[in-house]
Structure formats: C-alpha cells, structure tokens
Amino acid sequence: WSYPKQDDPSAQRADYVRKMAALIDGAVAEYGVVPIIFNQVSDDIGIAWEIAQAAEGKVSVDETSHEPRALRALISRAEVFVGTRFHSCIFAMMAGRPTVAISYLPKTAYILADLGLFGRHVSINDLDVASLSRLIRHDLENVALAESEIREAVSAYKSNYLRLSDYLVALL
C-alpha cells in the first residue's frame, strides 16, 4: 500500500513494517505460532521480506505465485489468518478460518459489515498493534468460537445472496 493520502507515505510504510513485525513477534512469543506471509500479489514480496527481516524470529515468506485454488488451500491451513489483501481474507473466510483484515480501502469494511463481521478489521492508516493483537489473541484462545462465527457469517451471506439472486430472476 502506498499510503496515497498520507502526509509522509514512506514513514507510514516503515511504520506498517515495524508494527507487523511487532505483531508477529508477539504472537510467536505468546502462542508459538509459525508465521507465514503468503504471496497473493508479487508486488508485495518486497515488503513481505522487510517484515520478515524486522521480526525477531523466523518468518517464512512464500514467494511462489499460486493459482487462486492453491493459495486458498494453503490459507485454509492457517490457525488464524491476518490479511491485507482482501481476496486472501475471502479465501480464509471461505475455509472457515478465523480472519482479521487490515483494511486499506473502504471495500473491506463494507464487505465485512455485509457479512455481519463488523469487528474483524482494522485500518491500515492508523494500525494499532494492541487492538490487532487483542483480535488475534481472542481467536487463538477461542478457535472453535471464531471458526463458528466466520462459518455462520459466510453461510448467511451465501443464503442471502441466493435469495437476492432468485428475487432478481423473478423480476426479469
């Protein structure tokens, strides 16, 4: 993300790297998770490596360019998923994985609101590591509950979408 409307985009980017590394370090220290940064967009590989290098522990960076189906399968194995690219968040939610989105465009908040998952995103422009850590901690300590919340939201969304589709067809 280039922070196009911020006063100092390079400082914002450096702050994002630092905060993501701190988030990863905290999750590793507290829960022993194995962090992997997946490649959805090859332009993100550089910042992925910056985050990995800024973190104290080992962070795997997946540089392979995957077909969507393969990326979705990889993401589905995550215990908890934190994503900035929203399509990856969609893959995680479709797999029922506890998901927290880092929103860089309003569409993320809108889609999560449509799903009834209001509290599952934070803004990239004022990324708060403590808030993000609380969301992740909640999911890691309540995996079954978080999975259920995600699955129910996705199921309801699919159901509502099908009903809307049926309604639109009936109008034509």
CSV table of N, CA, C and O in Angstrom, one decimal, residues 38 82 97 125:
chain,number,residue,atom,x,y,z
A,38,PHE,N,2.0,-15.2,2.9
A,38,PHE,CA,1.6,-15.7,1.6
A,38,PHE,C,1.7,-14.7,0.5
A,38,PHE,O,1.5,-13.5,0.7
A,82,VAL,N,-4.4,-13.3,9.2
A,82,VAL,CA,-4.4,-11.8,9.2
A,82,VAL,C,-4.0,-11.4,7.8
A,82,VAL,O,-3.0,-11.9,7.3
A,97,ARG,N,-11.7,-20.1,8.4
A,97,ARG,CA,-10.6,-19.7,9.3
A,97,ARG,C,-10.9,-18.4,10.0
A,97,ARG,O,-11.4,-17.5,9.4
A,125,ASN,N,-4.3,2.8,7.9
A,125,ASN,CA,-3.8,4.1,8.1
A,125,ASN,C,-3.5,4.5,9.6
A,125,ASN,O,-2.7,5.4,9.8
